[in-house]
Amino acid sequence: MTVGDGGRDGDGRPVLLFAHGFGCDQNMWRLVAPAFAQDHRVVLFDYVGAGGSDLTAWDPGRYATLEGYATDVLEICAELGLRDVVFVGHSVSAMIGVLAAAREPSRFAALVMVGPSPRYIDDEGYVGGFGAEDIDELLDSLDSNYLGWSAATAPAIMGNPDRPELGAELTNSFCRTDPRIARHFARLTFTADNRDDLPRVGLPTLVLQCREDVIAPVAVGEYVHRAVPGSALVVLDATGHCPHLSAPEPTTAAIRDFLAATFASRA
Amino acid sequence: MMGRTDDDRTGGGHDGAAVPGGSDATFAALLEDDAADLYDNAPCGYLSTLLDGHIAKVNKTLLTWLGYQRDDLVGRLRFTDLLTVGGKLYHETHFAPLLRLRGQADEIALELRTADGHRLPVLVTSTVKTAADGQPLLIRTSVFDARQRRAYERELLRARREADAEREQVERERARLQQLSETLQRTLLPPILPVVPGIDAAAHYHVATHEQVGGDFYDLFPLGPDRWGFFLGDVCGKGPDAAAITSLTRYTLRAAAVYDPDPAAVLSNLNNVLLQQDYARDARYCTVLFGLISPDGDGFTLTLAGGGHLPALLTRADGRVEAVSTAGGQLIGILPDARIAVTTTRLEPGDSLLLYTDGLTEARHPDGTFLGEEHLIALAADFRGHDARTIIDTLARVLHELGDRLTDDTALLVLTVPTTNGDTR
């Protein structure tokens, strides 16, 4: 993992931990996270396999389920000594946040779920929006596009001091992910079923939903809202799966409002 | 430039180039080709979409490829509506973020759904058109027919998956083989050494490679109330054949020692047994030291027989190191009536005896030279005053640090006679 920490131990400001979803890296938060840097301790990171993470840290056993990623989140919290964390998770990371909070509830103060889906594949009495064959098609798409993945840049991700030009190339590229790890993460993400974990969330929770999102449709956002006790649902007038990119101001405003309401009522 | 005339140079050339074999007038006509026609009938598809994905403009080439009329698409559908479900997922998780973050996404492989339900593999490049103030306005996309390329890539992918599957299979086999080797190796060595009153013993087996069973062996065992036998040796070669000989050698030595414990007799018996084995492929032989120890006053009497093996090193209580000479002993298993060399000496309190195989002395230093017997003798001088475990640990560390430079397995057996106050000092 690569972790960026905009604060120090015990500097007193509330902590916002931003977790990117499948497909990209912490760059996803560049239009939203800076808006909170003034009055929050903002922590960003890349999961193993994404962005600037150390690919040698990849272990198929550890990451066989989303729990492995939740462990990463908890290790970041422990390493940085984070308390009362507001966890902002996009897409699959919303569920990773749910798992992490279930294991160490005392670490967390609130959850913000951006475009969450507890299950992508349709089930009896549940519409996730996808069939199992759609997920295979996505994996094929990944394979087709990673033909352009250059093995030459992989060492740069692992830090190759002998070839600084690779590092320069990397800083200019966003959302680089290792193909094999991405494939694994995709399968994990889109075949997971975390519906049973939602009712156990005991934290103030905000569900941020786009008006039109093919990956996590409104019906799914509403399902999450109903399943997480006491959660708030905000439907943003935005299209796509990444409101933090396509509608950063409304996204930031919704998170701010939620934080203000949550922590005002606590005080 | 070819085809250029004096007239061209002086006349009103358009952009400095001329068309070989054509007149300026024709060239002008070509250049003034209708931009709209160029857009519509370009050899690739063009598509402009609003930021919410709705199609605002599309060229005729793409309409033809897809089998749609302009009105079917413009203002009605989004670009993502043309994608397969998997493609939509990919678009939302990769393509759209890239466009937002970089303003550009290059050579993305997608499949478009045609009006009649077929799939058209394409390569898509998109750029975001921005206003003067940097605000994004719309997305321009060019679409290239990638049917042939995709068919070839599918072949590559299929081949890669096959190769991946084969590699995994090979790795599984290798792990299985390694486990088998290690299990076999363990069965060739005593699980623990017995307690010998008045003697402190320790052993170590260093595996150079886990892929093949090595042929080194050792043992220490009782031969009566006041007599103990021990041996250490090295069978020629590696792998299953060597393991078979190692096993045979080990059991023969144990049985022969019960039948007639005289060390020279034990090795002669082993020589006969190995000679009787009919191994068609290779000569199978070993080098070995076989010893007996019996209590004698405050020390022990040591009788050591050697068949072609490196001499044992005896570190005396005062730090002197002696090679216990078994020179003249011949390899066991090659010649009938192989010559066996026998030496007798005393082990005094504070002495330590090291038996080892040549993996240790034939390990190479970084400069390529062998570690050698002299180096080992220098090391052995420091054994004085240490118990058997400490000596073994020291040597095991040396072996470990040699790493890849150690090409052969190494067996070590150390016997020390502790002084009466409990240590070997």
PDB file of N, CA and C in Angstrom, chain B residues 146-221:
ATOM      1  N   ALA B 146     -11.668  -3.126 -34.869  1.00  0.00           N
ATOM      2  CA  ALA B 146     -10.558  -3.938 -34.347  1.00  0.00           C
ATOM      3  C   ALA B 146     -10.862  -5.422 -34.446  1.00  0.00           C
ATOM      4  N   ARG B 147     -11.674  -5.795 -35.461  1.00  0.00           N
ATOM      5  CA  ARG B 147     -12.077  -7.202 -35.527  1.00  0.00           C
ATOM      6  C   ARG B 147     -10.887  -8.134 -35.695  1.00  0.00           C
ATOM      7  N   GLN B 148     -10.025  -7.785 -36.670  1.00  0.00           N
ATOM      8  CA  GLN B 148      -8.892  -8.690 -36.928  1.00  0.00           C
ATOM      9  C   GLN B 148      -7.912  -8.682 -35.768  1.00  0.00           C
ATOM     10  N   ARG B 149      -7.659  -7.460 -35.268  1.00  0.00           N
ATOM     11  CA  ARG B 149      -6.727  -7.356 -34.155  1.00  0.00           C
ATOM     12  C   ARG B 149      -7.240  -8.154 -32.952  1.00  0.00           C
ATOM     13  N   ARG B 150      -8.558  -8.030 -32.709  1.00  0.00           N
ATOM     14  CA  ARG B 150      -9.105  -8.700 -31.536  1.00  0.00           C
ATOM     15  C   ARG B 150      -9.050 -10.218 -31.677  1.00  0.00           C
ATOM     16  N   ALA B 151      -9.269 -10.691 -32.895  1.00  0.00           N
ATOM     17  CA  ALA B 151      -9.196 -12.134 -33.102  1.00  0.00           C
ATOM     18  C   ALA B 151      -7.791 -12.628 -32.770  1.00  0.00           C
ATOM     19  N   TYR B 152      -6.811 -11.850 -33.191  1.00  0.00           N
ATOM     20  CA  TYR B 152      -5.426 -12.235 -32.918  1.00  0.00           C
ATOM     21  C   TYR B 152      -5.140 -12.156 -31.416  1.00  0.00           C
ATOM     22  N   GLU B 153      -5.653 -11.075 -30.800  1.00  0.00           N
ATOM     23  CA  GLU B 153      -5.416 -10.912 -29.358  1.00  0.00           C
ATOM     24  C   GLU B 153      -6.080 -12.024 -28.559  1.00  0.00           C
ATOM     25  N   ARG B 154      -7.243 -12.443 -29.048  1.00  0.00           N
ATOM     26  CA  ARG B 154      -7.903 -13.546 -28.341  1.00  0.00           C
ATOM     27  C   ARG B 154      -7.032 -14.788 -28.372  1.00  0.00           C
ATOM     28  N   GLU B 155      -6.375 -15.000 -29.520  1.00  0.00           N
ATOM     29  CA  GLU B 155      -5.451 -16.124 -29.614  1.00  0.00           C
ATOM     30  C   GLU B 155      -4.314 -15.974 -28.602  1.00  0.00           C
ATOM     31  N   LEU B 156      -3.791 -14.759 -28.512  1.00  0.00           N
ATOM     32  CA  LEU B 156      -2.708 -14.505 -27.561  1.00  0.00           C
ATOM     33  C   LEU B 156      -3.168 -14.772 -26.135  1.00  0.00           C
ATOM     34  N   LEU B 157      -4.379 -14.279 -25.834  1.00  0.00           N
ATOM     35  CA  LEU B 157      -4.910 -14.458 -24.484  1.00  0.00           C
ATOM     36  C   LEU B 157      -5.104 -15.928 -24.165  1.00  0.00           C
ATOM     37  N   ARG B 158      -5.667 -16.633 -25.167  1.00  0.00           N
ATOM     38  CA  ARG B 158      -5.897 -18.062 -24.957  1.00  0.00           C
ATOM     39  C   ARG B 158      -4.565 -18.765 -24.686  1.00  0.00           C
ATOM     40  N   ALA B 159      -3.555 -18.397 -25.486  1.00  0.00           N
ATOM     41  CA  ALA B 159      -2.237 -19.008 -25.311  1.00  0.00           C
ATOM     42  C   ALA B 159      -1.663 -18.659 -23.942  1.00  0.00           C
ATOM     43  N   ARG B 160      -1.898 -17.407 -23.528  1.00  0.00           N
ATOM     44  CA  ARG B 160      -1.334 -17.017 -22.228  1.00  0.00           C
ATOM     45  C   ARG B 160      -2.018 -17.779 -21.102  1.00  0.00           C
ATOM     46  N   ARG B 161      -3.349 -17.913 -21.239  1.00  0.00           N
ATOM     47  CA  ARG B 161      -4.060 -18.644 -20.179  1.00  0.00           C
ATOM     48  C   ARG B 161      -3.585 -20.090 -20.112  1.00  0.00           C
ATOM     49  N   GLU B 162      -3.385 -20.676 -21.288  1.00  0.00           N
ATOM     50  CA  GLU B 162      -2.878 -22.051 -21.306  1.00  0.00           C
ATOM     51  C   GLU B 162      -1.511 -22.116 -20.645  1.00  0.00           C
ATOM     52  N   ALA B 163      -0.665 -21.145 -21.000  1.00  0.00           N
ATOM     53  CA  ALA B 163       0.681 -21.129 -20.429  1.00  0.00           C
ATOM     54  C   ALA B 163       0.610 -20.944 -18.914  1.00  0.00           C
ATOM     55  N   ASP B 164      -0.300 -20.063 -18.472  1.00  0.00           N
ATOM     56  CA  ASP B 164      -0.460 -19.849 -17.034  1.00  0.00           C
ATOM     57  C   ASP B 164      -0.877 -21.133 -16.338  1.00  0.00           C
ATOM     58  N   ALA B 165      -1.846 -21.829 -16.967  1.00  0.00           N
ATOM     59  CA  ALA B 165      -2.346 -23.053 -16.364  1.00  0.00           C
ATOM     60  C   ALA B 165      -1.229 -24.093 -16.291  1.00  0.00           C
ATOM     61  N   GLU B 166      -0.435 -24.170 -17.365  1.00  0.00           N
ATOM     62  CA  GLU B 166       0.658 -25.141 -17.376  1.00  0.00           C
ATOM     63  C   GLU B 166       1.702 -24.799 -16.326  1.00  0.00           C
ATOM     64  N   ARG B 167       1.974 -23.492 -16.209  1.00  0.00           N
ATOM     65  CA  ARG B 167       2.974 -23.084 -15.234  1.00  0.00           C
ATOM     66  C   ARG B 167       2.523 -23.439 -13.820  1.00  0.00           C
ATOM     67  N   GLU B 168       1.235 -23.195 -13.562  1.00  0.00           N
ATOM     68  CA  GLU B 168       0.714 -23.528 -12.237  1.00  0.00           C
ATOM     69  C   GLU B 168       0.826 -25.020 -11.977  1.00  0.00           C
ATOM     70  N   GLN B 169       0.531 -25.793 -13.027  1.00  0.00           N
ATOM     71  CA  GLN B 169       0.629 -27.240 -12.900  1.00  0.00           C
ATOM     72  C   GLN B 169       2.064 -27.646 -12.567  1.00  0.00           C
ATOM     73  N   VAL B 170       3.010 -27.043 -13.293  1.00  0.00           N
ATOM     74  CA  VAL B 170       4.422 -27.360 -13.067  1.00  0.00           C
ATOM     75  C   VAL B 170       4.821 -26.978 -11.643  1.00  0.00           C
ATOM     76  N   GLU B 171       4.334 -25.825 -11.196  1.00  0.00           N
ATOM     77  CA  GLU B 171       4.694 -25.396  -9.844  1.00  0.00           C
ATOM     78  C   GLU B 171       4.118 -26.344  -8.796  1.00  0.00           C
ATOM     79  N   ARG B 172       2.892 -26.796  -9.057  1.00  0.00           N
ATOM     80  CA  ARG B 172       2.291 -27.752  -8.119  1.00  0.00           C
ATOM     81  C   ARG B 172       3.108 -29.033  -8.074  1.00  0.00           C
ATOM     82  N   GLU B 173       3.518 -29.517  -9.276  1.00  0.00           N
ATOM     83  CA  GLU B 173       4.316 -30.732  -9.360  1.00  0.00           C
ATOM     84  C   GLU B 173       5.624 -30.568  -8.604  1.00  0.00           C
ATOM     85  N   ARG B 174       6.196 -29.398  -8.790  1.00  0.00           N
ATOM     86  CA  ARG B 174       7.484 -29.128  -8.171  1.00  0.00           C
ATOM     87  C   ARG B 174       7.362 -29.118  -6.653  1.00  0.00           C
ATOM     88  N   ALA B 175       6.285 -28.515  -6.163  1.00  0.00           N
ATOM     89  CA  ALA B 175       6.068 -28.479  -4.727  1.00  0.00           C
ATOM     90  C   ALA B 175       5.872 -29.894  -4.187  1.00  0.00           C
ATOM     91  N   ARG B 176       5.144 -30.698  -4.981  1.00  0.00           N
ATOM     92  CA  ARG B 176       4.888 -32.078  -4.566  1.00  0.00           C
ATOM     93  C   ARG B 176       6.198 -32.860  -4.507  1.00  0.00           C
ATOM     94  N   LEU B 177       7.016 -32.642  -5.525  1.00  0.00           N
ATOM     95  CA  LEU B 177       8.302 -33.331  -5.598  1.00  0.00           C
ATOM     96  C   LEU B 177       9.197 -32.931  -4.432  1.00  0.00           C
ATOM     97  N   GLN B 178       9.158 -31.639  -4.138  1.00  0.00           N
ATOM     98  CA  GLN B 178       9.989 -31.145  -3.048  1.00  0.00           C
ATOM     99  C   GLN B 178       9.566 -31.765  -1.720  1.00  0.00           C
ATOM    100  N   GLN B 179       8.237 -31.866  -1.559  1.00  0.00           N
ATOM    101  CA  GLN B 179       7.734 -32.446  -0.324  1.00  0.00           C
ATOM    102  C   GLN B 179       8.159 -33.906  -0.214  1.00  0.00           C
ATOM    103  N   LEU B 180       8.061 -34.575  -1.377  1.00  0.00           N
ATOM    104  CA  LEU B 180       8.461 -35.982  -1.421  1.00  0.00           C
ATOM    105  C   LEU B 180       9.931 -36.129  -1.063  1.00  0.00           C
ATOM    106  N   SER B 181      10.761 -35.261  -1.654  1.00  0.00           N
ATOM    107  CA  SER B 181      12.200 -35.303  -1.404  1.00  0.00           C
ATOM    108  C   SER B 181      12.498 -35.087   0.063  1.00  0.00           C
ATOM    109  N   GLU B 182      11.810 -34.100   0.638  1.00  0.00           N
ATOM    110  CA  GLU B 182      12.089 -33.794   2.036  1.00  0.00           C
ATOM    111  C   GLU B 182      11.672 -34.930   2.956  1.00  0.00           C
ATOM    112  N   THR B 183      10.534 -35.532   2.621  1.00  0.00           N
ATOM    113  CA  THR B 183      10.075 -36.659   3.432  1.00  0.00           C
ATOM    114  C   THR B 183      11.062 -37.807   3.338  1.00  0.00           C
ATOM    115  N   LEU B 184      11.489 -38.092   2.114  1.00  0.00           N
ATOM    116  CA  LEU B 184      12.437 -39.176   1.894  1.00  0.00           C
ATOM    117  C   LEU B 184      13.740 -38.889   2.634  1.00  0.00           C
ATOM    118  N   GLN B 185      14.171 -37.614   2.535  1.00  0.00           N
ATOM    119  CA  GLN B 185      15.408 -37.217   3.191  1.00  0.00           C
ATOM    120  C   GLN B 185      15.330 -37.504   4.689  1.00  0.00           C
ATOM    121  N   ARG B 186      14.168 -37.144   5.260  1.00  0.00           N
ATOM    122  CA  ARG B 186      14.013 -37.322   6.712  1.00  0.00           C
ATOM    123  C   ARG B 186      14.117 -38.789   7.101  1.00  0.00           C
ATOM    124  N   THR B 187      13.580 -39.652   6.240  1.00  0.00           N
ATOM    125  CA  THR B 187      13.602 -41.070   6.591  1.00  0.00           C
ATOM    126  C   THR B 187      15.025 -41.626   6.542  1.00  0.00           C
ATOM    127  N   LEU B 188      15.925 -40.909   5.868  1.00  0.00           N
ATOM    128  CA  LEU B 188      17.302 -41.397   5.756  1.00  0.00           C
ATOM    129  C   LEU B 188      18.177 -40.925   6.913  1.00  0.00           C
ATOM    130  N   LEU B 189      17.609 -40.096   7.783  1.00  0.00           N
ATOM    131  CA  LEU B 189      18.386 -39.560   8.899  1.00  0.00           C
ATOM    132  C   LEU B 189      17.708 -39.940  10.204  1.00  0.00           C
ATOM    133  N   PRO B 190      18.486 -40.120  11.282  1.00  0.00           N
ATOM    134  CA  PRO B 190      17.846 -40.421  12.560  1.00  0.00           C
ATOM    135  C   PRO B 190      17.059 -39.199  13.040  1.00  0.00           C
ATOM    136  N   PRO B 191      15.832 -39.400  13.491  1.00  0.00           N
ATOM    137  CA  PRO B 191      15.039 -38.254  13.923  1.00  0.00           C
ATOM    138  C   PRO B 191      15.680 -37.537  15.103  1.00  0.00           C
ATOM    139  N   ILE B 192      16.186 -38.283  16.057  1.00  0.00           N
ATOM    140  CA  ILE B 192      16.961 -37.667  17.145  1.00  0.00           C
ATOM    141  C   ILE B 192      18.158 -38.567  17.440  1.00  0.00           C
ATOM    142  N   LEU B 193      19.175 -37.985  18.032  1.00  0.00           N
ATOM    143  CA  LEU B 193      20.333 -38.789  18.412  1.00  0.00           C
ATOM    144  C   LEU B 193      20.094 -39.339  19.818  1.00  0.00           C
ATOM    145  N   PRO B 194      20.530 -40.582  20.062  1.00  0.00           N
ATOM    146  CA  PRO B 194      20.333 -41.144  21.405  1.00  0.00           C
ATOM    147  C   PRO B 194      21.249 -40.449  22.415  1.00  0.00           C
ATOM    148  N   VAL B 195      20.899 -40.582  23.696  1.00  0.00           N
ATOM    149  CA  VAL B 195      21.748 -40.022  24.750  1.00  0.00           C
ATOM    150  C   VAL B 195      22.875 -41.020  25.049  1.00  0.00           C
ATOM    151  N   VAL B 196      24.108 -40.564  24.927  1.00  0.00           N
ATOM    152  CA  VAL B 196      25.260 -41.402  25.239  1.00  0.00           C
ATOM    153  C   VAL B 196      25.877 -40.857  26.530  1.00  0.00           C
ATOM    154  N   PRO B 197      25.888 -41.660  27.607  1.00  0.00           N
ATOM    155  CA  PRO B 197      26.439 -41.156  28.874  1.00  0.00           C
ATOM    156  C   PRO B 197      27.882 -40.706  28.703  1.00  0.00           C
ATOM    157  N   GLY B 198      28.183 -39.501  29.126  1.00  0.00           N
ATOM    158  CA  GLY B 198      29.549 -38.994  29.039  1.00  0.00           C
ATOM    159  C   GLY B 198      29.887 -38.361  27.709  1.00  0.00           C
ATOM    160  N   ILE B 199      28.961 -38.392  26.787  1.00  0.00           N
ATOM    161  CA  ILE B 199      29.197 -37.804  25.459  1.00  0.00           C
ATOM    162  C   ILE B 199      28.083 -36.804  25.150  1.00  0.00           C
ATOM    163  N   ASP B 200      28.500 -35.715  24.581  1.00  0.00           N
ATOM    164  CA  ASP B 200      27.534 -34.715  24.140  1.00  0.00           C
ATOM    165  C   ASP B 200      27.563 -34.739  22.609  1.00  0.00           C
ATOM    166  N   ALA B 201      26.423 -35.075  22.007  1.00  0.00           N
ATOM    167  CA  ALA B 201      26.409 -35.252  20.540  1.00  0.00           C
ATOM    168  C   ALA B 201      25.380 -34.334  19.884  1.00  0.00           C
ATOM    169  N   ALA B 202      25.699 -33.863  18.695  1.00  0.00           N
ATOM    170  CA  ALA B 202      24.744 -33.076  17.900  1.00  0.00           C
ATOM    171  C   ALA B 202      25.055 -33.287  16.428  1.00  0.00           C
ATOM    172  N   ALA B 203      24.033 -33.142  15.588  1.00  0.00           N
ATOM    173  CA  ALA B 203      24.220 -33.349  14.150  1.00  0.00           C
ATOM    174  C   ALA B 203      23.414 -32.318  13.386  1.00  0.00           C
ATOM    175  N   HIS B 204      23.790 -32.182  12.118  1.00  0.00           N
ATOM    176  CA  HIS B 204      23.071 -31.232  11.276  1.00  0.00           C
ATOM    177  C   HIS B 204      23.125 -31.725   9.842  1.00  0.00           C
ATOM    178  N   TYR B 205      22.002 -31.546   9.152  1.00  0.00           N
ATOM    179  CA  TYR B 205      21.994 -31.877   7.726  1.00  0.00           C
ATOM    180  C   TYR B 205      21.591 -30.627   6.973  1.00  0.00           C
ATOM    181  N   HIS B 206      22.473 -30.148   6.124  1.00  0.00           N
ATOM    182  CA  HIS B 206      22.161 -28.951   5.348  1.00  0.00           C
ATOM    183  C   HIS B 206      21.777 -29.351   3.933  1.00  0.00           C
ATOM    184  N   VAL B 207      20.574 -28.972   3.545  1.00  0.00           N
ATOM    185  CA  VAL B 207      20.084 -29.311   2.210  1.00  0.00           C
ATOM    186  C   VAL B 207      20.459 -28.182   1.250  1.00  0.00           C
ATOM    187  N   ALA B 208      21.205 -28.522   0.182  1.00  0.00           N
ATOM    188  CA  ALA B 208      21.593 -27.490  -0.799  1.00  0.00           C
ATOM    189  C   ALA B 208      20.435 -27.200  -1.742  1.00  0.00           C
ATOM    190  N   THR B 209      19.741 -28.221  -2.166  1.00  0.00           N
ATOM    191  CA  THR B 209      18.568 -28.015  -3.026  1.00  0.00           C
ATOM    192  C   THR B 209      17.462 -28.957  -2.590  1.00  0.00           C
ATOM    193  N   HIS B 210      16.234 -28.424  -2.574  1.00  0.00           N
ATOM    194  CA  HIS B 210      15.115 -29.237  -2.109  1.00  0.00           C
ATOM    195  C   HIS B 210      14.555 -30.112  -3.210  1.00  0.00           C
ATOM    196  N   GLU B 211      15.091 -29.942  -4.414  1.00  0.00           N
ATOM    197  CA  GLU B 211      14.488 -30.671  -5.520  1.00  0.00           C
ATOM    198  C   GLU B 211      14.952 -32.114  -5.588  1.00  0.00           C
ATOM    199  N   GLN B 212      16.134 -32.378  -5.018  1.00  0.00           N
ATOM    200  CA  GLN B 212      16.637 -33.736  -5.091  1.00  0.00           C
ATOM    201  C   GLN B 212      17.098 -34.208  -3.730  1.00  0.00           C
ATOM    202  N   VAL B 213      16.884 -35.484  -3.479  1.00  0.00           N
ATOM    203  CA  VAL B 213      17.355 -36.052  -2.229  1.00  0.00           C
ATOM    204  C   VAL B 213      18.871 -36.168  -2.300  1.00  0.00           C
ATOM    205  N   GLY B 214      19.516 -35.685  -1.274  1.00  0.00           N
ATOM    206  CA  GLY B 214      20.966 -35.796  -1.239  1.00  0.00           C
ATOM    207  C   GLY B 214      21.388 -37.163  -0.741  1.00  0.00           C
ATOM    208  N   GLY B 215      22.684 -37.463  -0.862  1.00  0.00           N
ATOM    209  CA  GLY B 215      23.148 -38.805  -0.502  1.00  0.00           C
ATOM    210  C   GLY B 215      23.981 -38.843   0.767  1.00  0.00           C
ATOM    211  N   ASP B 216      23.950 -37.783   1.571  1.00  0.00           N
ATOM    212  CA  ASP B 216      24.734 -37.781   2.800  1.00  0.00           C
ATOM    213  C   ASP B 216      23.955 -38.479   3.917  1.00  0.00           C
ATOM    214  N   PHE B 217      24.680 -39.052   4.832  1.00  0.00           N
ATOM    215  CA  PHE B 217      23.988 -39.788   5.905  1.00  0.00           C
ATOM    216  C   PHE B 217      24.852 -39.818   7.165  1.00  0.00           C
ATOM    217  N   TYR B 218      24.205 -40.025   8.298  1.00  0.00           N
ATOM    218  CA  TYR B 218      24.937 -40.202   9.555  1.00  0.00           C
ATOM    219  C   TYR B 218      24.042 -40.949  10.523  1.00  0.00           C
ATOM    220  N   ASP B 219      24.643 -41.458  11.608  1.00  0.00           N
ATOM    221  CA  ASP B 219      23.849 -42.093  12.658  1.00  0.00           C
ATOM    222  C   ASP B 219      24.727 -42.265  13.896  1.00  0.00           C
ATOM    223  N   LEU B 220      24.080 -42.456  15.024  1.00  0.00           N
ATOM    224  CA  LEU B 220      24.751 -42.732  16.299  1.00  0.00           C
ATOM    225  C   LEU B 220      23.822 -43.676  17.059  1.00  0.00           C
ATOM    226  N   PHE B 221      24.394 -44.823  17.525  1.00  0.00           N
ATOM    227  CA  PHE B 221      23.494 -45.846  18.093  1.00  0.00           C
ATOM    228  C   PHE B 221      24.254 -46.727  19.088  1.00  0.00           C
TER     229      PHE B 221
END
